[in-house]
Amino acid sequence: NDMLLRAKIYYAYQRIFDYCTEPFTSLQSEVLFQTAYFICLCIISTPEVHYGGVSIVSVLYTLAKQAKNNGAFKLARAVYTHLQEFKLPRKWREIIEVDSLKIQGRPTEDNEELLHVCYRCGASNYLYSLFSQRNGVCDTCSSCGHPFIRCFINFDILPLVEFTPDASISEDKAIKLIHEMPPVEPDYSDTFDAVVTEALDNQIDAESYSPVTLGTGALRSLRRDEVYYCPGLVSGMKAQFYKNMIPEIAVALSPLCHLFYHEEEFEFAHLNEGGCPFARSVVKEHGHL
């Protein structure tokens, strides 16, 4: 997991590096914002780890600039203040000082469309909570603790919720149950939403998060085209199951790296780059279970 997190950070940082060193960029402002925000979350939550070659000043500079461009003024203020604590490159020093003054005349709230919504509990996560991340906890809901699942092209949050089969049900048996035709009128207590609601009612706080556990009835009620299965990447690593809470949003899963993408963007990147953009290898199947 540590190596995968490091790989994710370096993969995302390539965009920040290019943005800060190249005269032009083809990336949209919101994509740069989400990418820089993701990197900051990961770095702040692992203060004991040194990511060689990753300039936190470049990441914060990109985040502050794109936060301002996208209307996240409260976050931009906090980032510009944080930047003052660093030794800044001469070419950025005056720009940051001027922008820090200009941002004071903007609204004191963030654009609500940028807030990170948790598809497990429905809570909106404030952007300025970035600097209050718990050590070792990267990119999770501040209310229920569910990890945000991002598209690793534009770094949007995807509508995926993690679950796990009951301990008495093997992975093969769980997959077989999901493959069965769901009942026409299932008992509500056996539906995924009911199990999630019960789990939230019994959960104490974000630190006590664990994936919702599904029994035989709940597994059988799932539609296979809404479920994604990630077997362990290495021996001894537990498999993960996810449910797409908004099936209208098509999601692709790379079986090579177990990262998720918007399906259309993944297919375009696969054609353009000749393979999965993260794993750099050809992917034959990238759909649901």
Short mmCIF file of C-alpha atoms in Angstrom, two decimals:
data_model
loop_
_atom_site.label_atom_id
_atom_site.label_comp_id
_atom_site.label_asym_id
_atom_site.label_seq_id
_atom_site.Cartn_x
_atom_site.Cartn_y
_atom_site.Cartn_z
CA ASN A 1 0.00 0.00 0.00
CA ASP A 2 2.85 2.41 0.80
CA MET A 3 4.46 1.78 -2.58
CA LEU A 4 1.13 2.19 -4.37
CA LEU A 5 0.50 5.50 -2.61
CA ARG A 6 3.96 6.69 -3.58
CA ALA A 7 3.33 5.67 -7.20
CA LYS A 8 0.02 7.56 -7.21
CA ILE A 9 1.69 10.72 -5.89
CA TYR A 10 4.46 10.65 -8.49
CA TYR A 11 1.97 9.90 -11.25
CA ALA A 12 -0.15 12.90 -10.24
CA TYR A 13 2.86 15.14 -9.62
CA GLN A 14 4.01 14.80 -13.22
CA ARG A 15 1.09 17.06 -14.17
CA ILE A 16 2.02 19.65 -11.54
CA PHE A 17 5.66 19.60 -12.64
CA ASP A 18 4.68 20.10 -16.28
CA TYR A 19 2.29 22.94 -15.35
CA CYS A 20 4.99 24.76 -13.37
CA THR A 21 7.79 24.30 -15.90
CA GLU A 22 6.12 24.34 -19.32
CA PRO A 23 4.84 27.56 -20.93
CA PHE A 24 1.45 26.03 -21.79
CA THR A 25 -0.81 23.26 -20.52
CA SER A 26 -3.69 21.39 -22.13
CA LEU A 27 -5.19 20.48 -18.76
CA GLN A 28 -8.35 22.20 -17.56
CA SER A 29 -8.14 24.38 -14.47
CA GLU A 30 -10.38 22.09 -12.40
CA VAL A 31 -8.28 19.04 -13.28
CA LEU A 32 -5.15 20.82 -12.02
CA PHE A 33 -7.05 21.85 -8.89
CA GLN A 34 -8.22 18.31 -8.11
CA THR A 35 -4.78 16.86 -8.86
CA ALA A 36 -2.97 19.32 -6.58
CA TYR A 37 -5.59 18.84 -3.86
CA PHE A 38 -5.14 15.06 -3.99
CA ILE A 39 -1.35 15.33 -3.68
CA CYS A 40 -1.65 17.73 -0.74
CA LEU A 41 -4.03 15.35 1.05
CA CYS A 42 -1.60 12.47 0.64
CA ILE A 43 1.50 14.42 1.70
CA ILE A 44 -0.13 16.11 4.70
CA SER A 45 -1.51 12.79 5.98
CA THR A 46 1.94 11.15 5.81
CA PRO A 47 4.27 13.77 7.35
CA GLU A 48 6.88 11.14 8.24
CA VAL A 49 7.41 10.17 4.59
CA HIS A 50 9.78 12.03 2.28
CA TYR A 51 8.74 12.03 -1.38
CA GLY A 52 11.99 12.82 -3.12
CA GLY A 53 11.63 15.11 -6.13
CA VAL A 54 8.16 16.32 -5.17
CA SER A 55 8.13 20.07 -4.57
CA ILE A 56 5.43 20.88 -2.03
CA VAL A 57 5.81 24.55 -2.97
CA SER A 58 4.93 23.75 -6.59
CA VAL A 59 1.92 21.71 -5.46
CA LEU A 60 0.67 24.44 -3.10
CA TYR A 61 1.29 27.16 -5.69
CA THR A 62 -0.77 25.22 -8.25
CA LEU A 63 -3.50 24.53 -5.70
CA ALA A 64 -3.74 28.17 -4.59
CA LYS A 65 -3.84 29.49 -8.15
CA GLN A 66 -6.44 26.98 -9.36
CA ALA A 67 -8.50 27.29 -6.18
CA LYS A 68 -8.78 31.01 -6.86
CA ASN A 69 -9.65 30.39 -10.52
CA ASN A 70 -12.40 27.92 -9.57
CA GLY A 71 -13.98 29.97 -6.79
CA ALA A 72 -12.55 28.10 -3.79
CA PHE A 73 -11.59 31.38 -2.14
CA LYS A 74 -11.54 30.17 1.47
CA LEU A 75 -9.16 27.36 0.57
CA ALA A 76 -7.03 29.71 -1.54
CA ARG A 77 -6.61 32.04 1.45
CA ALA A 78 -5.44 29.15 3.64
CA VAL A 79 -3.00 27.89 0.99
CA TYR A 80 -1.52 31.32 0.31
CA THR A 81 -1.01 31.76 4.06
CA HIS A 82 0.67 28.36 4.24
CA LEU A 83 2.94 29.26 1.31
CA GLN A 84 4.37 32.20 3.27
CA GLU A 85 6.06 29.66 5.57
CA PHE A 86 8.24 28.35 2.73
CA LYS A 87 11.28 29.73 0.97
CA LEU A 88 9.71 30.67 -2.35
CA PRO A 89 11.37 30.76 -5.77
CA ARG A 90 12.16 34.33 -6.78
CA LYS A 91 10.00 34.10 -9.91
CA TRP A 92 6.92 33.22 -7.78
CA ARG A 93 7.52 35.38 -4.71
CA GLU A 94 6.00 38.61 -6.03
CA ILE A 95 3.13 36.77 -7.76
CA ILE A 96 2.19 34.96 -4.54
CA GLU A 97 2.43 38.14 -2.47
CA VAL A 98 0.17 40.03 -4.89
CA ASP A 99 -2.31 37.15 -5.13
CA SER A 100 -2.37 36.90 -1.32
CA LEU A 101 -3.49 40.53 -1.18
CA LYS A 102 -6.00 40.20 -4.01
CA ILE A 103 -7.70 37.16 -2.45
CA GLN A 104 -8.64 39.23 0.58
CA GLY A 105 -11.19 41.06 -1.54
CA ARG A 106 -12.94 37.88 -2.65
CA PRO A 107 -15.84 36.05 -0.91
CA THR A 108 -15.04 34.07 2.22
CA GLU A 109 -16.65 30.83 1.09
CA ASP A 110 -15.72 28.06 -1.34
CA ASN A 111 -17.65 27.17 -4.48
CA GLU A 112 -20.12 24.50 -3.31
CA GLU A 113 -19.73 22.60 -6.59
CA LEU A 114 -16.15 21.81 -5.60
CA LEU A 115 -16.99 20.30 -2.20
CA HIS A 116 -16.21 16.60 -1.95
CA VAL A 117 -19.45 14.68 -1.45
CA CYS A 118 -19.28 11.24 0.16
CA TYR A 119 -21.42 8.69 -1.66
CA ARG A 120 -21.58 6.52 1.46
CA CYS A 121 -23.01 8.97 3.99
CA GLY A 122 -23.92 11.95 1.78
CA ALA A 123 -21.80 14.44 3.74
CA SER A 124 -20.17 17.42 2.03
CA ASN A 125 -16.51 17.73 2.98
CA TYR A 126 -15.19 21.26 3.28
CA LEU A 127 -12.09 21.95 1.23
CA TYR A 128 -10.28 23.86 3.97
CA SER A 129 -10.27 20.69 6.12
CA LEU A 130 -7.23 19.83 3.98
CA PHE A 131 -4.86 20.99 6.71
CA SER A 132 -6.59 18.97 9.46
CA GLN A 133 -6.09 15.51 7.92
CA ARG A 134 -5.33 12.72 10.38
CA ASN A 135 -1.89 11.13 10.14
CA GLY A 136 -1.95 8.02 8.00
CA VAL A 137 -5.44 8.77 6.67
CA CYS A 138 -5.39 10.00 3.10
CA ASP A 139 -8.33 11.33 1.10
CA THR A 140 -11.26 10.11 3.19
CA CYS A 141 -14.65 11.48 4.24
CA SER A 142 -14.34 13.53 7.42
CA SER A 143 -17.78 12.36 8.52
CA CYS A 144 -17.77 8.57 8.02
CA GLY A 145 -14.16 7.81 7.08
CA HIS A 146 -14.95 6.19 3.72
CA PRO A 147 -12.02 6.53 1.26
CA PHE A 148 -12.76 8.72 -1.74
CA ILE A 149 -12.33 6.79 -4.98
CA ARG A 150 -10.93 9.09 -7.66
CA CYS A 151 -10.74 8.92 -11.41
CA PHE A 152 -7.01 8.80 -12.12
CA ILE A 153 -7.28 11.01 -15.16
CA ASN A 154 -9.18 14.07 -13.97
CA PHE A 155 -9.08 13.17 -10.24
CA ASP A 156 -12.83 13.65 -9.80
CA ILE A 157 -14.47 11.62 -7.04
CA LEU A 158 -16.38 8.65 -8.43
CA PRO A 159 -19.70 7.39 -6.98
CA LEU A 160 -18.23 4.16 -5.59
CA VAL A 161 -18.84 2.69 -2.14
CA GLU A 162 -16.75 -0.13 -0.75
CA PHE A 163 -18.29 -3.25 0.75
CA THR A 164 -17.15 -6.68 1.86
CA PRO A 165 -18.92 -10.04 1.99
CA ASP A 166 -19.75 -11.52 5.39
CA ALA A 167 -16.87 -13.47 6.90
CA SER A 168 -18.79 -16.72 6.39
CA ILE A 169 -18.98 -16.10 2.62
CA SER A 170 -15.93 -16.77 0.46
CA GLU A 171 -14.94 -14.41 -2.36
CA ASP A 172 -15.92 -17.00 -4.98
CA LYS A 173 -19.31 -17.52 -3.32
CA ALA A 174 -19.86 -13.75 -3.11
CA ILE A 175 -19.12 -13.34 -6.82
CA LYS A 176 -21.48 -16.19 -7.63
CA LEU A 177 -24.28 -14.55 -5.59
CA ILE A 178 -23.72 -11.21 -7.33
CA HIS A 179 -23.91 -12.95 -10.71
CA GLU A 180 -27.36 -14.31 -9.88
CA MET A 181 -30.43 -12.50 -11.14
CA PRO A 182 -31.57 -10.09 -8.39
CA PRO A 183 -35.12 -10.56 -7.06
CA VAL A 184 -37.81 -8.42 -8.67
CA GLU A 185 -39.00 -7.08 -5.30
CA PRO A 186 -36.25 -7.67 -2.74
CA ASP A 187 -36.83 -7.32 0.99
CA TYR A 188 -35.70 -3.77 1.82
CA SER A 189 -33.70 -5.02 4.81
CA ASP A 190 -31.58 -7.03 2.35
CA THR A 191 -30.81 -4.11 0.03
CA PHE A 192 -27.47 -2.33 -0.15
CA ASP A 193 -28.91 1.02 0.96
CA ALA A 194 -30.45 -0.56 4.05
CA VAL A 195 -27.16 -2.18 5.05
CA VAL A 196 -25.27 1.12 4.56
CA THR A 197 -27.86 3.01 6.65
CA GLU A 198 -27.57 0.48 9.46
CA ALA A 199 -23.77 0.66 9.35
CA LEU A 200 -23.86 4.46 9.59
CA ASP A 201 -26.29 4.30 12.52
CA ASN A 202 -23.93 1.97 14.40
CA GLN A 203 -20.72 3.82 13.52
CA ILE A 204 -19.22 6.01 16.23
CA ASP A 205 -16.98 8.32 14.19
CA ALA A 206 -14.78 8.51 11.12
CA GLU A 207 -11.91 6.71 12.87
CA SER A 208 -14.10 3.62 13.40
CA TYR A 209 -14.79 3.23 9.67
CA SER A 210 -14.94 -0.22 8.12
CA PRO A 211 -16.50 -1.34 4.81
CA VAL A 212 -20.17 -2.33 5.03
CA THR A 213 -20.64 -6.07 5.37
CA LEU A 214 -23.16 -7.78 3.10
CA GLY A 215 -24.86 -11.09 3.75
CA THR A 216 -26.29 -13.54 1.24
CA GLY A 217 -29.52 -11.62 0.63
CA ALA A 218 -27.82 -8.25 0.12
CA LEU A 219 -25.22 -9.74 -2.24
CA ARG A 220 -27.94 -11.41 -4.28
CA SER A 221 -29.85 -8.10 -4.53
CA LEU A 222 -26.93 -6.38 -6.28
CA ARG A 223 -26.79 -5.91 -10.03
CA ARG A 224 -23.53 -7.27 -11.40
CA ASP A 225 -23.16 -4.34 -13.81
CA GLU A 226 -22.93 -2.02 -10.77
CA VAL A 227 -20.26 -4.00 -8.91
CA TYR A 228 -16.46 -3.84 -9.30
CA TYR A 229 -14.10 -6.46 -7.92
CA CYS A 230 -10.42 -5.90 -7.13
CA PRO A 231 -8.56 -9.10 -6.19
CA GLY A 232 -5.45 -8.63 -4.06
CA LEU A 233 -2.54 -7.24 -6.07
CA VAL A 234 -0.11 -9.36 -4.07
CA SER A 235 -0.40 -12.57 -2.09
CA GLY A 236 -2.15 -12.06 1.25
CA MET A 237 -3.75 -8.78 0.21
CA LYS A 238 -7.50 -8.75 0.77
CA ALA A 239 -9.82 -8.34 -2.21
CA GLN A 240 -12.06 -5.27 -2.42
CA PHE A 241 -15.60 -4.86 -3.73
CA TYR A 242 -17.24 -1.60 -4.79
CA LYS A 243 -20.77 -0.63 -5.79
CA ASN A 244 -21.51 2.17 -8.26
CA MET A 245 -24.13 4.32 -6.53
CA ILE A 246 -24.94 6.23 -9.74
CA PRO A 247 -24.96 3.64 -12.56
CA GLU A 248 -25.53 6.39 -15.15
CA ILE A 249 -21.91 7.41 -14.56
CA ALA A 250 -19.95 4.73 -16.45
CA VAL A 251 -16.81 3.65 -14.58
CA ALA A 252 -13.80 1.69 -15.81
CA LEU A 253 -11.53 -0.40 -13.58
CA SER A 254 -8.02 -1.24 -14.69
CA PRO A 255 -7.26 -4.83 -13.61
CA LEU A 256 -3.53 -4.08 -13.74
CA CYS A 257 -3.39 -1.34 -11.10
CA HIS A 258 -6.90 -1.52 -9.60
CA LEU A 259 -7.47 2.19 -10.18
CA PHE A 260 -10.75 3.61 -11.42
CA TYR A 261 -11.54 6.00 -14.26
CA HIS A 262 -14.47 7.54 -16.07
CA GLU A 263 -15.03 4.94 -18.76
CA GLU A 264 -15.02 7.33 -21.72
CA GLU A 265 -11.83 9.05 -20.55
CA PHE A 266 -10.13 5.72 -19.91
CA GLU A 267 -10.94 4.40 -23.36
CA PHE A 268 -9.65 7.59 -24.97
CA ALA A 269 -6.44 7.49 -22.91
CA HIS A 270 -5.99 3.79 -23.69
CA LEU A 271 -6.21 4.48 -27.41
CA ASN A 272 -4.02 7.55 -27.19
CA GLU A 273 -1.29 6.08 -24.97
CA GLY A 274 -1.55 2.44 -26.01
CA GLY A 275 -2.55 1.15 -22.60
CA CYS A 276 -3.68 1.99 -19.06
CA PRO A 277 -2.40 5.51 -18.30
CA PHE A 278 -1.14 4.44 -14.86
CA ALA A 279 0.10 0.88 -15.43
CA ARG A 280 1.35 1.67 -18.97
CA SER A 281 0.22 -1.72 -20.28
CA VAL A 282 -2.58 -2.91 -22.55
CA VAL A 283 -5.87 -3.67 -20.79
CA LYS A 284 -8.28 -6.13 -22.39
CA GLU A 285 -11.17 -5.88 -19.92
CA HIS A 286 -11.95 -2.80 -17.87
CA GLY A 287 -15.59 -3.09 -16.92
CA HIS A 288 -17.77 -4.22 -14.04
CA LEU A 289 -17.99 -7.65 -12.45
#
